[in-house]
PDB file of C-alpha atoms in Angstrom:
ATOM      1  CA  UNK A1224      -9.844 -25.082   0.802  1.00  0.00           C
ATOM      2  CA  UNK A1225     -11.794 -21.564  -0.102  1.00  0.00           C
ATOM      3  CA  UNK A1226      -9.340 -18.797   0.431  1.00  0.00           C
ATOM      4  CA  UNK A1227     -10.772 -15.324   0.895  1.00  0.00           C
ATOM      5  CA  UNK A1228      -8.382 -11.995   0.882  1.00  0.00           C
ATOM      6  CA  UNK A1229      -9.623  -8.751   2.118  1.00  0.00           C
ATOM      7  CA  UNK A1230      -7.770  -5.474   1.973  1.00  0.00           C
ATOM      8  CA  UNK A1231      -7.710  -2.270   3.679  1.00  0.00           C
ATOM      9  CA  UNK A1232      -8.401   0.659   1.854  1.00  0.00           C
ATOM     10  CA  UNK A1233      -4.487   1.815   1.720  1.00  0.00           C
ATOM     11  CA  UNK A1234      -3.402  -1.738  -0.034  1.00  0.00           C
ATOM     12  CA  UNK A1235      -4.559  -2.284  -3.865  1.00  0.00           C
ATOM     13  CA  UNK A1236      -6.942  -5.594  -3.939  1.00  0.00           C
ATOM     14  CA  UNK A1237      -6.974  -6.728  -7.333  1.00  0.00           C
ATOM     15  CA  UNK A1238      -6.978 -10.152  -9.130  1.00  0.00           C
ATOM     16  CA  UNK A1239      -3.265 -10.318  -9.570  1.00  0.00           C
ATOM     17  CA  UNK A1240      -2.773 -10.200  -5.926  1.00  0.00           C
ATOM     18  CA  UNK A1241      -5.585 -12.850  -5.271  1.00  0.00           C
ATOM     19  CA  UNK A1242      -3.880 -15.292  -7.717  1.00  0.00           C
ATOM     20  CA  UNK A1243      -0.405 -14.853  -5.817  1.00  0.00           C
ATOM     21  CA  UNK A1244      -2.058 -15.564  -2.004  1.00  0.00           C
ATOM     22  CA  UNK A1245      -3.925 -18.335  -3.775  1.00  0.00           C
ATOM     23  CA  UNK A1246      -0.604 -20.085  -5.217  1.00  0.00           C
ATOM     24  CA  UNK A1247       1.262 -18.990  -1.667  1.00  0.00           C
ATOM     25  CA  UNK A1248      -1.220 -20.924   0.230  1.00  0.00           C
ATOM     26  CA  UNK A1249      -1.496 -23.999  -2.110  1.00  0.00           C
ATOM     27  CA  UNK A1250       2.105 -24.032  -2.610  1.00  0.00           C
ATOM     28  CA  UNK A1251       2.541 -24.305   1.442  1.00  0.00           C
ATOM     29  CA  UNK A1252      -1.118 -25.419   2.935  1.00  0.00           C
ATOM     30  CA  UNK A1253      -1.703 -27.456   0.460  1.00  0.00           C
ATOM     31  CA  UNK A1254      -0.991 -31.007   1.937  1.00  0.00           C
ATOM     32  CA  UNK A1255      -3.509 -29.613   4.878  1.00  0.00           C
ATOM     33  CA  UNK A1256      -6.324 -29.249   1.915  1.00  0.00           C
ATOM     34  CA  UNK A1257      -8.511 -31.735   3.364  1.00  0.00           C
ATOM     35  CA  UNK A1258      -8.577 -30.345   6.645  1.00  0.00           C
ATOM     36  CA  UNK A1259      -8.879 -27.015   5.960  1.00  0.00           C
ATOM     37  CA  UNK A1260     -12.202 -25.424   5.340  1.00  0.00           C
ATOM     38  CA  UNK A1261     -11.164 -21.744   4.622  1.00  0.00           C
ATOM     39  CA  UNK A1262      -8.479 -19.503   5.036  1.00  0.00           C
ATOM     40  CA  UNK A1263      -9.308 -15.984   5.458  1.00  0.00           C
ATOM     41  CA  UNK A1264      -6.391 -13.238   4.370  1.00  0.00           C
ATOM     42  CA  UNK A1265      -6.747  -9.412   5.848  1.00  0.00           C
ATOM     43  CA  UNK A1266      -3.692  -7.338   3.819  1.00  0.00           C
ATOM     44  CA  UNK A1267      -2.957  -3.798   5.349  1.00  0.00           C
ATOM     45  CA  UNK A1268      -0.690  -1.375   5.076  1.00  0.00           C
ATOM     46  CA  UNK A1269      -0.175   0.109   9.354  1.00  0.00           C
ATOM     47  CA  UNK A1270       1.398   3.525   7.997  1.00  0.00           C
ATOM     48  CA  UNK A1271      -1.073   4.294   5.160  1.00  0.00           C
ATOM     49  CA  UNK A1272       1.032   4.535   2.565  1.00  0.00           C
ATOM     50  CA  UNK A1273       4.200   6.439   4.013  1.00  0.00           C
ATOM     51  CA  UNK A1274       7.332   5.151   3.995  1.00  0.00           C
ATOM     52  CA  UNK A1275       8.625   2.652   6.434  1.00  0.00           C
ATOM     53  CA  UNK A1276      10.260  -0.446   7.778  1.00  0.00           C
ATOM     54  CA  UNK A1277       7.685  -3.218   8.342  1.00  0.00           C
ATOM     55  CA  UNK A1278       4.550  -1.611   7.841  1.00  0.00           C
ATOM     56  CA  UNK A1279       2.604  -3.953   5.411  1.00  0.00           C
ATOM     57  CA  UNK A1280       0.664  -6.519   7.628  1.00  0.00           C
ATOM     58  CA  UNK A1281      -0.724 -10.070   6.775  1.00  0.00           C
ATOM     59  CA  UNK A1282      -3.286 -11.455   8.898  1.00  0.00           C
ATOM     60  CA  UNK A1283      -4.430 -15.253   8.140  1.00  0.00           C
ATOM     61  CA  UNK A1284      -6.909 -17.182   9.199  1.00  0.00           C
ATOM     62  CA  UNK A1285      -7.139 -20.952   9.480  1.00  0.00           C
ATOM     63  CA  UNK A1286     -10.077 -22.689   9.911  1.00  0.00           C
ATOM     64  CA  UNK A1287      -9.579 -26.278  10.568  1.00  0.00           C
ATOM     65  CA  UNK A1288     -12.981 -28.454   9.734  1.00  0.00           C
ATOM     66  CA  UNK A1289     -14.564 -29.079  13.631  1.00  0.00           C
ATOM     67  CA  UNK A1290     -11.866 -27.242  15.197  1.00  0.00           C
ATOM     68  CA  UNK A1291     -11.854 -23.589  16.365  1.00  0.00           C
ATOM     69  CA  UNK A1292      -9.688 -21.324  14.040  1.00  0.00           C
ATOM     70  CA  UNK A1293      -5.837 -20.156  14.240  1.00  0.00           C
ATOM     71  CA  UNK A1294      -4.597 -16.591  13.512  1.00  0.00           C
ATOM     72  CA  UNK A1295      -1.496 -15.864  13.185  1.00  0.00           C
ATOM     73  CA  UNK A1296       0.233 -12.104  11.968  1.00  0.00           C
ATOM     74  CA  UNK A1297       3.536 -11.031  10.243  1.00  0.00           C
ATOM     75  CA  UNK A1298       4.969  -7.775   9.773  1.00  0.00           C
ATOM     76  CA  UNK A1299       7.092  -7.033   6.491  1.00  0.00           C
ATOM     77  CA  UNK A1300       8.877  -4.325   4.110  1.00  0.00           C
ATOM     78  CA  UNK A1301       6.517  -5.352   0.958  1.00  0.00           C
ATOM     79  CA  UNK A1302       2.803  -6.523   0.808  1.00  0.00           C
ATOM     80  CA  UNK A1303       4.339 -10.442  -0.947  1.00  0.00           C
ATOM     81  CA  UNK A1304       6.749 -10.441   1.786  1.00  0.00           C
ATOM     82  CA  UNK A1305       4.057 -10.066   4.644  1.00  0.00           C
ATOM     83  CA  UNK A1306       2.054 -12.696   2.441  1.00  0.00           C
ATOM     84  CA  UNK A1307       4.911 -14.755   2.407  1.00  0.00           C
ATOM     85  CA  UNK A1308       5.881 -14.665   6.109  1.00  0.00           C
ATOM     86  CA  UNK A1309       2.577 -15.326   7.030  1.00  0.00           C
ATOM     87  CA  UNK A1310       2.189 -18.734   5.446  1.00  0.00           C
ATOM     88  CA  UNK A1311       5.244 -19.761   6.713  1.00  0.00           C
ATOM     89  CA  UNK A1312       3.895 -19.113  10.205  1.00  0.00           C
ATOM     90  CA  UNK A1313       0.583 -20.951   9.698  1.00  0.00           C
ATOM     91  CA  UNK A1314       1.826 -23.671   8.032  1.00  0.00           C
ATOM     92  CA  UNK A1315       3.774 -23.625  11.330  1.00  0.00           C
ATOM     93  CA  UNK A1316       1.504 -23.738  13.256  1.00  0.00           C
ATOM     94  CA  UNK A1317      -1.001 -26.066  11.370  1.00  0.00           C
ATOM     95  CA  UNK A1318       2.038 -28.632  11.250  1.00  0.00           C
ATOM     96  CA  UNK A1319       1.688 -28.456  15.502  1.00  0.00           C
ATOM     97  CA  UNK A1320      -1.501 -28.626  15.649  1.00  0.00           C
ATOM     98  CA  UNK A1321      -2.803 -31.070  12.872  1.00  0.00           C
ATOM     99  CA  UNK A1322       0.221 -33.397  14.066  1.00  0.00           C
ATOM    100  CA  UNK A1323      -0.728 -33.662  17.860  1.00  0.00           C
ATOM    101  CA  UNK A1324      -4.503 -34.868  16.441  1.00  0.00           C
ATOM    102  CA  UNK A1325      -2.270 -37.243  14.160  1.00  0.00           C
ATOM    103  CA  UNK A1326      -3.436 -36.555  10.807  1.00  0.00           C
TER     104      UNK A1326
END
């Protein structure tokens, strides 16, 4: 499973915050490894950098091999909490999906 994370210009991409959506998505996608082809990961921050509740946004992207992809969004306080909801909500939704094609 390739995992790709893209940022908007308000949220700092670096290699620490790679490594942390990396062991996030292993640590709860990773029993869907074979199935999985990529997950895409768009970080951004809706009130550019002023304060307020909610405003960092995780998008992910699942793409299941010979299936059409799932998105799925969650809104949080902190960048690793948006991360973290957001995994939670695809592995979700992965656990629906994968189950009812009984893998």
């Amino acid at each position: 499973m390739k995992v790709q994370v893209n940022t908007d210009r308000n949220i700092q991409g670096d290699e620490r915050l790679e490594e942390y959506v990396e062991q996030v998505l292993a640590d709860t996608l990773g029993r869907f490894a074979d199935q999985l082809t990529r997950v895409v990961v768009h970080l951004s921050d809706a009130n550019a950098g002023k304060a307020g509740d909610d405003d960092k946004r995780c998008m992910m992207e699942a793409r299941i091999a010979g299936r059409r992809p799932t998105a799925i969004a969650h809104q949080a306080g902190t960048v690793r909490e948006a991360i973290n909801g957001a995994a939670d909500k695809i592995e979700r939704v992965l656990d629906k999906e994968l189950g009812k094609l009984g893998h």
